[in-house]
Amino acid sequence: MDFLINLKNLLSGMKPFDLEEAFREKRFSPRLKSEVQGTCIIDEREEFSVIISEIGLFGLRIHIGKELKNGDIVRISAIKGIGSLSGAQYTVSSLIMKVLWCKKRKTTREYMAGLQYQDSKKNMRDSWVAYLLRKFGVAVGVSTQKRKRVRIPANLPLVLKSQAEGKEGNGAVIDMGLGGMLISSERAIPRNALFNFSIGPYKALAPLRMTGKIIHERFVPSSGRWVAGVIYERPDDMQQKLLESYLTHLHKEKSP
């Protein structure tokens, strides 16, 4: 197929992608199912044909005939399946990406790999990826770059419980990312302490329960509240997926 499967209905004016429906289908981060043909360049030397099977806010999933190593930096180009450059819809067709995982497919000799965007903010905004995601009302830029450090503004209810003292308190999430979050509380939050956090619920999503360490804190006289930075402590796969879903919804809500 030369066109994204999930874009056919959208581009023809039919029902667009539904985030809540995607969540009910247990898709924790909205991804476009696709059959885009492309190339993968490794070490700027070896070039392999790939099929880009999923396109998401944080990265891609590809099928490739070669095993890739975690941490490899590759360059992915789309060569067929997303239309033409007419009308300057996008100008960047090649993106720098990092290999997060790679595994062999059971039924074929191919491998599947998950890739994270590593290119510049400008290239991301001018890329074919951004062109496709904009069709779904999602702005691509800062949040696809340096994903563990980027934070998305939030205003989410929070319950925090000290692991050392067992005391609970109420607070709010000010902003959050994949590596940590900024929170506020009516009471002091000791630095280097471990807390259990219950965030949300938010929209159709279940409450997000995480463990985190306080890395900095300060008192804000104007509000009479404490503000603290948190780094998550080794979230499991389900927590990570639900966290990505929270971020995806927040990003869509804040996108222009």
PDB file of N, CA and C in Angstrom, residues 19 54 102 109 192 254:
ATOM      1  N   LEU A  19      -8.746   9.382  20.249  1.00  0.00           N
ATOM      2  CA  LEU A  19      -7.811   9.003  21.297  1.00  0.00           C
ATOM      3  C   LEU A  19      -8.468   8.111  22.348  1.00  0.00           C
ATOM      4  N   GLU A  54       4.614   1.608  12.296  1.00  0.00           N
ATOM      5  CA  GLU A  54       3.900   2.475  13.232  1.00  0.00           C
ATOM      6  C   GLU A  54       4.623   3.810  13.333  1.00  0.00           C
ATOM      7  N   CYS A 102      15.143  -4.178  19.748  1.00  0.00           N
ATOM      8  CA  CYS A 102      15.071  -4.911  18.485  1.00  0.00           C
ATOM      9  C   CYS A 102      14.849  -6.387  18.801  1.00  0.00           C
ATOM     10  N   ARG A 109      11.974 -13.918   8.685  1.00  0.00           N
ATOM     11  CA  ARG A 109      13.379 -13.677   8.999  1.00  0.00           C
ATOM     12  C   ARG A 109      13.651 -12.219   9.349  1.00  0.00           C
ATOM     13  N   ASN A 192      15.647  14.321  48.690  1.00  0.00           N
ATOM     14  CA  ASN A 192      16.201  12.954  48.659  1.00  0.00           C
ATOM     15  C   ASN A 192      15.271  11.900  49.252  1.00  0.00           C
ATOM     16  N   LYS A 254      -2.469  20.501  24.845  1.00  0.00           N
ATOM     17  CA  LYS A 254      -1.710  21.756  24.813  1.00  0.00           C
ATOM     18  C   LYS A 254      -1.289  22.164  23.421  1.00  0.00           C
TER      19      LYS A 254
END
